[in-house]
mmCIF file of C-alpha atoms (C1' of nucleotides) in Angstrom:
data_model
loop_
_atom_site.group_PDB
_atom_site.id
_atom_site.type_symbol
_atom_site.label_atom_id
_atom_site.label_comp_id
_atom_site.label_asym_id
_atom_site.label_seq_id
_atom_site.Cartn_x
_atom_site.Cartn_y
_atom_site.Cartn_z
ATOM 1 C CA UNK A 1196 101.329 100.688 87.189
ATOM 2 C CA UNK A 1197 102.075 102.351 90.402
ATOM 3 C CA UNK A 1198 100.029 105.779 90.857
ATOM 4 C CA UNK A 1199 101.856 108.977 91.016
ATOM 5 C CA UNK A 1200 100.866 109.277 94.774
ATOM 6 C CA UNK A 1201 102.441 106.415 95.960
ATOM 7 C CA UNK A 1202 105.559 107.318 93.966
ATOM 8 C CA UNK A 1203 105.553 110.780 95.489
ATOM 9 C CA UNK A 1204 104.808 109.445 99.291
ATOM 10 C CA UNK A 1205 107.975 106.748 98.221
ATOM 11 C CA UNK A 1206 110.324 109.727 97.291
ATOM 12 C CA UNK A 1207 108.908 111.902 100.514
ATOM 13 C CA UNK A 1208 109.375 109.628 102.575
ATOM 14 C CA UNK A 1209 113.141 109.027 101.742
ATOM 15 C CA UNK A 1210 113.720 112.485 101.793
ATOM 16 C CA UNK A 1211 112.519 112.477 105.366
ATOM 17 C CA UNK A 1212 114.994 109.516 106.294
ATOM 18 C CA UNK A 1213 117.955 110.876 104.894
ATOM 19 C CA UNK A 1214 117.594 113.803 106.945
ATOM 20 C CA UNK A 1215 120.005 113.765 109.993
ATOM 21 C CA UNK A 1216 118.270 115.395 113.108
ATOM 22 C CA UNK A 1217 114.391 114.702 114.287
ATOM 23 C CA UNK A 1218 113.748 118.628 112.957
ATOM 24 C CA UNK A 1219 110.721 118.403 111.047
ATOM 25 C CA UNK A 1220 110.499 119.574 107.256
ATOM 26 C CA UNK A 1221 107.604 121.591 105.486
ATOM 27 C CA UNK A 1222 105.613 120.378 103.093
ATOM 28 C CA UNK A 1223 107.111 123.140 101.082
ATOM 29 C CA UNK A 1224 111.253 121.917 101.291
ATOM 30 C CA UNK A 1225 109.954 118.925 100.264
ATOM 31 C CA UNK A 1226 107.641 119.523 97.317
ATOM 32 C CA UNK A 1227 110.739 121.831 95.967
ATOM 33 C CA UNK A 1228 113.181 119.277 96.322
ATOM 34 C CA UNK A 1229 111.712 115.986 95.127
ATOM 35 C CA UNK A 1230 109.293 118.125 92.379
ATOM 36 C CA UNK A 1231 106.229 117.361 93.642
ATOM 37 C CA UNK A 1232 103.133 119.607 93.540
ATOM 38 C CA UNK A 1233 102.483 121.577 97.178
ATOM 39 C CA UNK A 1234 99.134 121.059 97.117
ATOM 40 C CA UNK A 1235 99.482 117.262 96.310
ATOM 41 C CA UNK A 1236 101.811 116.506 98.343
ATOM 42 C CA UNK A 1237 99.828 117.659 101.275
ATOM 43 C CA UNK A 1238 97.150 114.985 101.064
ATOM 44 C CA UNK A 1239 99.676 112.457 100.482
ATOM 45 C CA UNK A 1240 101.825 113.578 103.817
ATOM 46 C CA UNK A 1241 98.495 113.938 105.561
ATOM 47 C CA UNK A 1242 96.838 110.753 104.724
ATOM 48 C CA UNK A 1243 100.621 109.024 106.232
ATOM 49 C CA UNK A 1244 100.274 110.886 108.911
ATOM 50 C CA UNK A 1245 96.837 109.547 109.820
ATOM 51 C CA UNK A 1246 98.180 105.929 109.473
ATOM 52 C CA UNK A 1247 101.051 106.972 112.159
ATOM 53 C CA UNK A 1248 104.022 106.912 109.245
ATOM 54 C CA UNK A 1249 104.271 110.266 109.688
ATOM 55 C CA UNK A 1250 104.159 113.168 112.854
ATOM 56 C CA UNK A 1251 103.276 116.351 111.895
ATOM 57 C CA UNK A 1252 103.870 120.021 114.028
ATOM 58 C CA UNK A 1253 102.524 123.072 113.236
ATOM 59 C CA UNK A 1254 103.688 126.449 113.424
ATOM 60 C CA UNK A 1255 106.862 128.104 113.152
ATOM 61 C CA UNK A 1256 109.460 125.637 112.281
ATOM 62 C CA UNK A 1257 106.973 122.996 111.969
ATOM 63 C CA UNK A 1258 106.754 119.976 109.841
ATOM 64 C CA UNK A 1259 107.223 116.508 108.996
ATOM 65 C CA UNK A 1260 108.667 113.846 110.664
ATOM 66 C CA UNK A 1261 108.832 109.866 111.023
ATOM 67 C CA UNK A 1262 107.622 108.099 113.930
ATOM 68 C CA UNK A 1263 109.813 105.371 113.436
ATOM 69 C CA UNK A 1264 113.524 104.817 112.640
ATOM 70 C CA UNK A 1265 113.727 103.805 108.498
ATOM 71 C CA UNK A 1266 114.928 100.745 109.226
ATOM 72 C CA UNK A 1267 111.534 99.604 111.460
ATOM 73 C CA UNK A 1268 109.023 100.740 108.300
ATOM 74 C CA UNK A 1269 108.527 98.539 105.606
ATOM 75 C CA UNK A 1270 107.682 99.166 102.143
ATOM 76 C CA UNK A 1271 104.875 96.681 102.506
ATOM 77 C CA UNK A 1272 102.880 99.148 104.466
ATOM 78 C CA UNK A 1273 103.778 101.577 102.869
ATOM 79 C CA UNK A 1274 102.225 100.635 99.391
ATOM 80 C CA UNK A 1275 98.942 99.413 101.023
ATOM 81 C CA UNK A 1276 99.054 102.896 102.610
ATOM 82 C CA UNK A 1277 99.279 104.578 99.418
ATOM 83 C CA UNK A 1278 98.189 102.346 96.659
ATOM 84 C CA UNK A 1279 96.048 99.566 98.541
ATOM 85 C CA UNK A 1280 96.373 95.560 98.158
ATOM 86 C CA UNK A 1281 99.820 94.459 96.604
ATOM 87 C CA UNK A 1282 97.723 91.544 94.973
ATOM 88 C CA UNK A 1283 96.881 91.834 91.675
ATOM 89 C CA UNK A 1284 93.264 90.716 92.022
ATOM 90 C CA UNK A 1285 90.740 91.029 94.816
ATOM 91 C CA UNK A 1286 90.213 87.264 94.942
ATOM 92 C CA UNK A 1287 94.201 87.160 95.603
ATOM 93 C CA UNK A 1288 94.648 89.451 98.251
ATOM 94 C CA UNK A 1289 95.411 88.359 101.994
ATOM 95 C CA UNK A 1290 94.087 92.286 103.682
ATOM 96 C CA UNK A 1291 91.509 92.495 100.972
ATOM 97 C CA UNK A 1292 90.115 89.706 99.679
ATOM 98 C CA UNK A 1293 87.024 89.738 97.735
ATOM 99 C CA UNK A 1294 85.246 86.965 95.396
ATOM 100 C CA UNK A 1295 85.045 87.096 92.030
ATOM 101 C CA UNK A 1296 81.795 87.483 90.631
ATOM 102 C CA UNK A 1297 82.539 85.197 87.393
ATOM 103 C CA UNK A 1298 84.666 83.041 89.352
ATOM 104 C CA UNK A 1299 82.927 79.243 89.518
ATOM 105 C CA UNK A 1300 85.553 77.720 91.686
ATOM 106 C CA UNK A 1301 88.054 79.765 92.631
ATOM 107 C CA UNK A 1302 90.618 76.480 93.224
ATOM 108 C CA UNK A 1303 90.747 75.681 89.830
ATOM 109 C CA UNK A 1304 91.079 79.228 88.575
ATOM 110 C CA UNK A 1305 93.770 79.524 86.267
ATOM 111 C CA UNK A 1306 94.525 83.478 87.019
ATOM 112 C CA UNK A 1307 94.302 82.926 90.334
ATOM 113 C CA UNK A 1308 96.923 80.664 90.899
ATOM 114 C CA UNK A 1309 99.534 82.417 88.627
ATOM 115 C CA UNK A 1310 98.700 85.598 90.950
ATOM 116 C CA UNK A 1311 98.824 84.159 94.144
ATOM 117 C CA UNK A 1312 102.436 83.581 92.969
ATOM 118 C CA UNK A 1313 103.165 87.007 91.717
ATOM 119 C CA UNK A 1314 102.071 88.344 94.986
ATOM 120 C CA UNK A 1315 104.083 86.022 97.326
ATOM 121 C CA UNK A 1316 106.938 87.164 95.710
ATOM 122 C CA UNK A 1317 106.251 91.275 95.337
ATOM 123 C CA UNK A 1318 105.130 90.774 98.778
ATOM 124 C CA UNK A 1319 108.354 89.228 100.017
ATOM 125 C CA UNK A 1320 110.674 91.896 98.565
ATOM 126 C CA UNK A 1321 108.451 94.641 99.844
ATOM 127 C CA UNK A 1322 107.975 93.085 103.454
ATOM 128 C CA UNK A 1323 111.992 93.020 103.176
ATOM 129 C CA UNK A 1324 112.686 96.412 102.041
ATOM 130 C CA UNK A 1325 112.570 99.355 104.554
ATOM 131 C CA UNK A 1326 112.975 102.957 104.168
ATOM 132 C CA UNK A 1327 116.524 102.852 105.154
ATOM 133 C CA UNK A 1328 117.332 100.518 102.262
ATOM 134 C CA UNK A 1329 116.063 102.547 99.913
ATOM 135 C CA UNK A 1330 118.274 105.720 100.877
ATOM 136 C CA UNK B 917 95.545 95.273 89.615
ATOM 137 C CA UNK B 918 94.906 93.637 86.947
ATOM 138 C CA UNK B 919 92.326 94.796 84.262
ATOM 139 C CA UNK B 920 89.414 92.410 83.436
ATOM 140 C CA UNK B 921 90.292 92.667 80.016
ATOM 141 C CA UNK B 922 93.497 90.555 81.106
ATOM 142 C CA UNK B 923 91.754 88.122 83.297
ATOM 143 C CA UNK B 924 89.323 87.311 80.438
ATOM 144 C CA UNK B 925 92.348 87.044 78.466
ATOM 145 C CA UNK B 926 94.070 84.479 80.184
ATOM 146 C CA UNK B 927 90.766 82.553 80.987
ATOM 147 C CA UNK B 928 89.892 82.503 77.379
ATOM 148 C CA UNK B 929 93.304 80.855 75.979
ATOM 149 C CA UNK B 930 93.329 78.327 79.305
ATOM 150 C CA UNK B 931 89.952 77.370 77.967
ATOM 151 C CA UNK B 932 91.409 76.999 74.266
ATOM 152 C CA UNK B 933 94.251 75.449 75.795
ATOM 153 C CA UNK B 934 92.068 72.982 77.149
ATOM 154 C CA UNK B 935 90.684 71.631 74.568
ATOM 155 C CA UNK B 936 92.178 68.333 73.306
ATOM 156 C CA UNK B 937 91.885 68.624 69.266
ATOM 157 C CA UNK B 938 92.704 71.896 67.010
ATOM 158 C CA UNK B 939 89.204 72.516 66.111
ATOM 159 C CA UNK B 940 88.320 76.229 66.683
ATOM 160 C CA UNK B 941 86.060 77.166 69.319
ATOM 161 C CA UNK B 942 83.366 80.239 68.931
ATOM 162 C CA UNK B 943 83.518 83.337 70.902
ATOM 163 C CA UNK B 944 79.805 82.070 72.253
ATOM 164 C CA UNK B 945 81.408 79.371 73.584
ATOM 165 C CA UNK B 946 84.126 80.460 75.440
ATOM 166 C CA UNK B 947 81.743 83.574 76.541
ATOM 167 C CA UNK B 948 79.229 81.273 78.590
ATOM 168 C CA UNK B 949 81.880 79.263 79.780
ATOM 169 C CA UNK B 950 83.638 81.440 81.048
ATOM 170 C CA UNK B 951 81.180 84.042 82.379
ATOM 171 C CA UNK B 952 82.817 86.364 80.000
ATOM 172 C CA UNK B 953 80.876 89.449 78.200
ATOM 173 C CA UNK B 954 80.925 88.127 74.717
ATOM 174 C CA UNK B 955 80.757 91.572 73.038
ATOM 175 C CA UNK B 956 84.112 92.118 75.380
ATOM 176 C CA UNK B 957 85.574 89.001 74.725
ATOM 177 C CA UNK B 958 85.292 89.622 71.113
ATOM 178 C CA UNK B 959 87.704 92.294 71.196
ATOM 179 C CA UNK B 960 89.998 90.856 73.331
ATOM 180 C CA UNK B 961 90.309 87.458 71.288
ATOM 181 C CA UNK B 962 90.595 89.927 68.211
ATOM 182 C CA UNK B 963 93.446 91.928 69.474
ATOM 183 C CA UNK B 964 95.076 88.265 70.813
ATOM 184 C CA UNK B 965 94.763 87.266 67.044
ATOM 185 C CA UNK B 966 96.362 90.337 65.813
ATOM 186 C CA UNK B 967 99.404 89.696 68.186
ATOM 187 C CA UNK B 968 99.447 86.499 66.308
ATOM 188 C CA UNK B 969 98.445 84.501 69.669
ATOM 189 C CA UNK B 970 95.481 83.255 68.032
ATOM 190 C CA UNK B 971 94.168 82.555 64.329
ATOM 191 C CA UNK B 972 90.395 82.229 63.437
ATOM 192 C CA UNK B 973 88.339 81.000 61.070
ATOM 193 C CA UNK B 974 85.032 82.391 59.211
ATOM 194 C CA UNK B 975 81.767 80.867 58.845
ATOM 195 C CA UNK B 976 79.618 78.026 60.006
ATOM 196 C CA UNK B 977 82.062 75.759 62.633
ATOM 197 C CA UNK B 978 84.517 78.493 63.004
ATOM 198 C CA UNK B 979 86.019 80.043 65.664
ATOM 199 C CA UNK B 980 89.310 80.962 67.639
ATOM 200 C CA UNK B 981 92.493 78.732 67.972
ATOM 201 C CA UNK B 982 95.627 78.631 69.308
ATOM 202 C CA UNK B 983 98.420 79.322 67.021
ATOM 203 C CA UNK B 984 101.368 77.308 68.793
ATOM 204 C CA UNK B 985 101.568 74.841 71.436
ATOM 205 C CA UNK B 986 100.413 75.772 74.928
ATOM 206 C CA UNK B 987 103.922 75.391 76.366
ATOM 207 C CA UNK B 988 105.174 77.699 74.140
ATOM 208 C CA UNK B 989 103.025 80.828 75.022
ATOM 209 C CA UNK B 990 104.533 82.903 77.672
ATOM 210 C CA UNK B 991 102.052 84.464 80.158
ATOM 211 C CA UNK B 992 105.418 86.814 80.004
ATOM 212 C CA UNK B 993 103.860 87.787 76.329
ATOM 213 C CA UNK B 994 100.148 87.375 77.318
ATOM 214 C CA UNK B 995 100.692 90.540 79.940
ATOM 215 C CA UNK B 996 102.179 92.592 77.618
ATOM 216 C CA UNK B 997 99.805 92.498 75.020
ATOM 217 C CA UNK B 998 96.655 92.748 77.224
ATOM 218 C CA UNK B 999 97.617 94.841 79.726
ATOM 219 C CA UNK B 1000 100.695 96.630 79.132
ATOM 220 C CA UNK B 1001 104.445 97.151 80.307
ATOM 221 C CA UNK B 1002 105.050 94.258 83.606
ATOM 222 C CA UNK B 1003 107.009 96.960 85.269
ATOM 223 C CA UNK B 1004 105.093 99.249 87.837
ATOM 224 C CA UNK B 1005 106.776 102.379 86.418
ATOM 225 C CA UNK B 1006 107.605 103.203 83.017
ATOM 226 C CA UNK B 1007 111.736 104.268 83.998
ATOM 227 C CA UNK B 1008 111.733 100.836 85.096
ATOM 228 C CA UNK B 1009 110.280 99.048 81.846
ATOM 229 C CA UNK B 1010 112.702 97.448 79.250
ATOM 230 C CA UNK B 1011 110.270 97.632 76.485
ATOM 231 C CA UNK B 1012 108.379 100.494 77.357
ATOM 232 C CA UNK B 1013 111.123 102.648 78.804
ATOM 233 C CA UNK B 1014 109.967 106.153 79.645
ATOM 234 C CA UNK B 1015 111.682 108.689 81.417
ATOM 235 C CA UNK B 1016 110.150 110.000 84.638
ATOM 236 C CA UNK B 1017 109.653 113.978 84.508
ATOM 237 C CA UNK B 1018 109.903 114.793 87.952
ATOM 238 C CA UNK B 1019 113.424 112.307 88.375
ATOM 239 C CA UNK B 1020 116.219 114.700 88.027
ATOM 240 C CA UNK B 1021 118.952 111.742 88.595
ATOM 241 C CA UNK B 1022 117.351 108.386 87.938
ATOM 242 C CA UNK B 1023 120.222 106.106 89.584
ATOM 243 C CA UNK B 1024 119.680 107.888 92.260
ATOM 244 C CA UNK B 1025 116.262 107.291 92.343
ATOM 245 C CA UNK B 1026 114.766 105.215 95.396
ATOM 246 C CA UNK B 1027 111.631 104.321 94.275
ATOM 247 C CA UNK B 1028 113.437 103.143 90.748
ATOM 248 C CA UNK B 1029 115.687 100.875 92.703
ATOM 249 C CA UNK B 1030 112.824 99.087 94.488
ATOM 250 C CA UNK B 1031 110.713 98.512 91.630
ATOM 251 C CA UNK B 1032 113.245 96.997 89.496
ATOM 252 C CA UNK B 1033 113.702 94.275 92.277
ATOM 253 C CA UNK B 1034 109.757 93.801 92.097
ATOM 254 C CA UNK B 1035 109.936 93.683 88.109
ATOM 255 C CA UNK B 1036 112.971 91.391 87.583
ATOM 256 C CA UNK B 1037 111.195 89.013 90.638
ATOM 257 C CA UNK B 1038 107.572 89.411 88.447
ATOM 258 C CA UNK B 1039 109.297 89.301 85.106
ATOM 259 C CA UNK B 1040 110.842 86.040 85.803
ATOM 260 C CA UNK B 1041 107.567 84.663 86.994
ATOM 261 C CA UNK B 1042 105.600 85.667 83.728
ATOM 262 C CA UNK B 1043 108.601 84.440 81.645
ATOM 263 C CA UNK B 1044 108.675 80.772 83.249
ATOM 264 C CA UNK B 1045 105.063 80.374 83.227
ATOM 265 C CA UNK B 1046 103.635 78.554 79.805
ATOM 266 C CA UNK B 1047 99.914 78.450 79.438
ATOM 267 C CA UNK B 1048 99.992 74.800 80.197
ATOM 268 C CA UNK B 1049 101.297 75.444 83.558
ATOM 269 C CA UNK B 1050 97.876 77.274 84.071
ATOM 270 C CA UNK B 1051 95.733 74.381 83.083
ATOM 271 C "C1'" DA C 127 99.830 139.630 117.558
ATOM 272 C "C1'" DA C 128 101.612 137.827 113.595
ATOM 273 C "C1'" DA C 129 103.586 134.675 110.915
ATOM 274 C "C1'" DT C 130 103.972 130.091 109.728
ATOM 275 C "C1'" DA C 131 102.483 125.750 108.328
ATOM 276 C "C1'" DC C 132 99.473 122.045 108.922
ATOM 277 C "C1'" DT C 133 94.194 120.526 108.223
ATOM 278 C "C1'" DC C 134 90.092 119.985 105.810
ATOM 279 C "C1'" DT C 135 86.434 120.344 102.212
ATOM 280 C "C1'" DA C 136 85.259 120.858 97.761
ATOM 281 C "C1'" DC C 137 85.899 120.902 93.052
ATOM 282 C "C1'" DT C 138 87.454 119.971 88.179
ATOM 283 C "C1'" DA C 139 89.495 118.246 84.065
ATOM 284 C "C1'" DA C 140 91.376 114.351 82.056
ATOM 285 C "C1'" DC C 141 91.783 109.768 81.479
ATOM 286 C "C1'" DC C 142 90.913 104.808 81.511
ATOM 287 C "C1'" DC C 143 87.988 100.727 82.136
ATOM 288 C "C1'" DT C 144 84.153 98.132 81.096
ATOM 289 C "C1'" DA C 145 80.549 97.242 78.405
ATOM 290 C "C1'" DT C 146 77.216 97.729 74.590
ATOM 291 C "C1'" DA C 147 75.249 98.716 69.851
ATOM 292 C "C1'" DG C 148 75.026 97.960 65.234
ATOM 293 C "C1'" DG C 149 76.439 97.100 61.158
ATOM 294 C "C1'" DG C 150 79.983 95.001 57.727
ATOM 295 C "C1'" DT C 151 82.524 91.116 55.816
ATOM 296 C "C1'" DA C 152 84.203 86.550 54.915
ATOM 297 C "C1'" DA C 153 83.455 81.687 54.591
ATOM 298 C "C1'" DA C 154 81.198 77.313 55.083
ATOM 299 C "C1'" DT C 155 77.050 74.702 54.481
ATOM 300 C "C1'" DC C 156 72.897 73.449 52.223
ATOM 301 C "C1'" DG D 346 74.110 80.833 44.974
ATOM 302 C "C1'" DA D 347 71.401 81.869 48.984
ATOM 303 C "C1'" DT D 348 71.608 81.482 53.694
ATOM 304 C "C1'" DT D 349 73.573 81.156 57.889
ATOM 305 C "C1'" DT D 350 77.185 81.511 60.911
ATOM 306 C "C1'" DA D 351 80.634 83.916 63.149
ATOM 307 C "C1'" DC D 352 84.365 86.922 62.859
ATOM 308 C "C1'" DC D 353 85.615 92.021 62.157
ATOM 309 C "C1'" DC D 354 85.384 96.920 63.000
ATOM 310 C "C1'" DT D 355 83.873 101.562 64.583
ATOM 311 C "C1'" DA D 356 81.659 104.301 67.647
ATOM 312 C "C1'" DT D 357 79.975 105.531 71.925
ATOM 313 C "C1'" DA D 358 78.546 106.010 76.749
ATOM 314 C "C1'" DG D 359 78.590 105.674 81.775
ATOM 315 C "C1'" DG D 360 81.267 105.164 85.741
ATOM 316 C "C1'" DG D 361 85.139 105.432 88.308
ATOM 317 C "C1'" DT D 362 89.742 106.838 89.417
ATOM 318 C "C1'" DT D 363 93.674 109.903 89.206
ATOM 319 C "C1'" DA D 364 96.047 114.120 89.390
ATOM 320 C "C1'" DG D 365 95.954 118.464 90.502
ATOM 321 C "C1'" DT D 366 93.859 123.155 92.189
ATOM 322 C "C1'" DA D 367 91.572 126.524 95.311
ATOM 323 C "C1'" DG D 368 90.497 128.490 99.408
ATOM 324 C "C1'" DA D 369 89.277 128.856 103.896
ATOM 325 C "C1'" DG D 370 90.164 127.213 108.659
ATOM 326 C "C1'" DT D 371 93.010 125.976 112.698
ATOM 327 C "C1'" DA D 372 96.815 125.297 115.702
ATOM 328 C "C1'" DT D 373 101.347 126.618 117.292
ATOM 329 C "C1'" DT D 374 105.544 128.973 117.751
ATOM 330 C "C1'" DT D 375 108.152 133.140 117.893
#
DNA sequence: AAATACTCTACTAACCCTATAGGGTAAATC
DNA sequence: GATTTACCCTATAGGGTTAGTAGAGTATTT
């Protein structure tokens, strides 16, 4: 099941590509209109913003913003952003591969080779997708 | 990801699967085998059996069994049973259709869209798969 | 200067996952 | 028919993650 965060940074971030102009948006335009909770949201903007999805101003009139047209970001990053490895078990995953502990031989693990297909295929509609698709 | 409790699953019937005559097979057995907690196993073959995926049988040379043929068990089936809907959200599940509290319009919805393209692509996966595929 | 809005740290309640304990029950074997 | 084997069931506990809240701090624009 996908977490509520990455669901929330999903809907954010289409909110921010529909917009027309390069103004930024608050936190707070955004939380209203996609019904998200303020303080939530925050940590969610902020931790995109730290993987340079997001540019952020302060002040007056400050905001969010991409810092990249919709069509360059993927939703592949995206959910690794937000929700980590798109494989469905550590010993599966290409960024974040870890061994099994009551894995003999991983080759002639039954699991693993029925996941290794799962992911090649999530991860070949999500590598496809961008932002701009999604609007 | 997906839950232990799944992964032992799916180890547990490719081991039964594996097994060349219909004679049933002891927790104990599969447990060491398969690295598996037995205590935890036995609650996962138990709730496999009430789901009519396994039978068992009492007593001195009992055990666990398969109930049909390998090739007719659906990993499809197997995932739903052990760990839930295959969708990623529950307004994208067929049978465990929720709707989403914070979606005011759900065909509007971007992150609905893109996660019915990752269910139908999993779906189909799970649904083609038999457990003799896996062995 | 003041208002605005992002930044950061800390905290909490709820929930789920994994695993274990211990006894109860049914059935096959001797 | 006693014993053993192995399934069956309930309860529980620790750890980790998730979702959400609170409040103070900081930077920037007007």
């Amino acid at each position: 099941m996908l977490s509520r965060k990455t669901k929330y940074g999903i809907k954010a971030l289409t909110y921010l590509a529909r917009q027309e102009n390069q103004a930024p948006t608050s936190i707070a335009t955004i939380a209203e209109s996609e019904k998200i909770p303020h303080k939530f949201l925050e940590a969610i903007l902020l931790e995109l913003r730290k993987n340079s999805i997001l540019g952020s101003r302060k002040g007056k009139g400050g905001g969010y913003h991409l810092m990249q047209l919709p069509e360059k970001i993927r939703m592949s990053t995206i959910h690794r952003i937000l929700e980590g490895p798109i494989a469905m078990l550590p010993c599966v995953s290409l960024n974040f591969y870890e061994k099994c502990d009551d894995c003999v031989d991983e080759d002639a693990c039954s699991v693993n080779k029925l996941m290794i297909q799962v992911r090649d295929n999530t991860l070949a509609i999500l590598e496809n997708q961008t932002l701009k698709d999604l609007i």
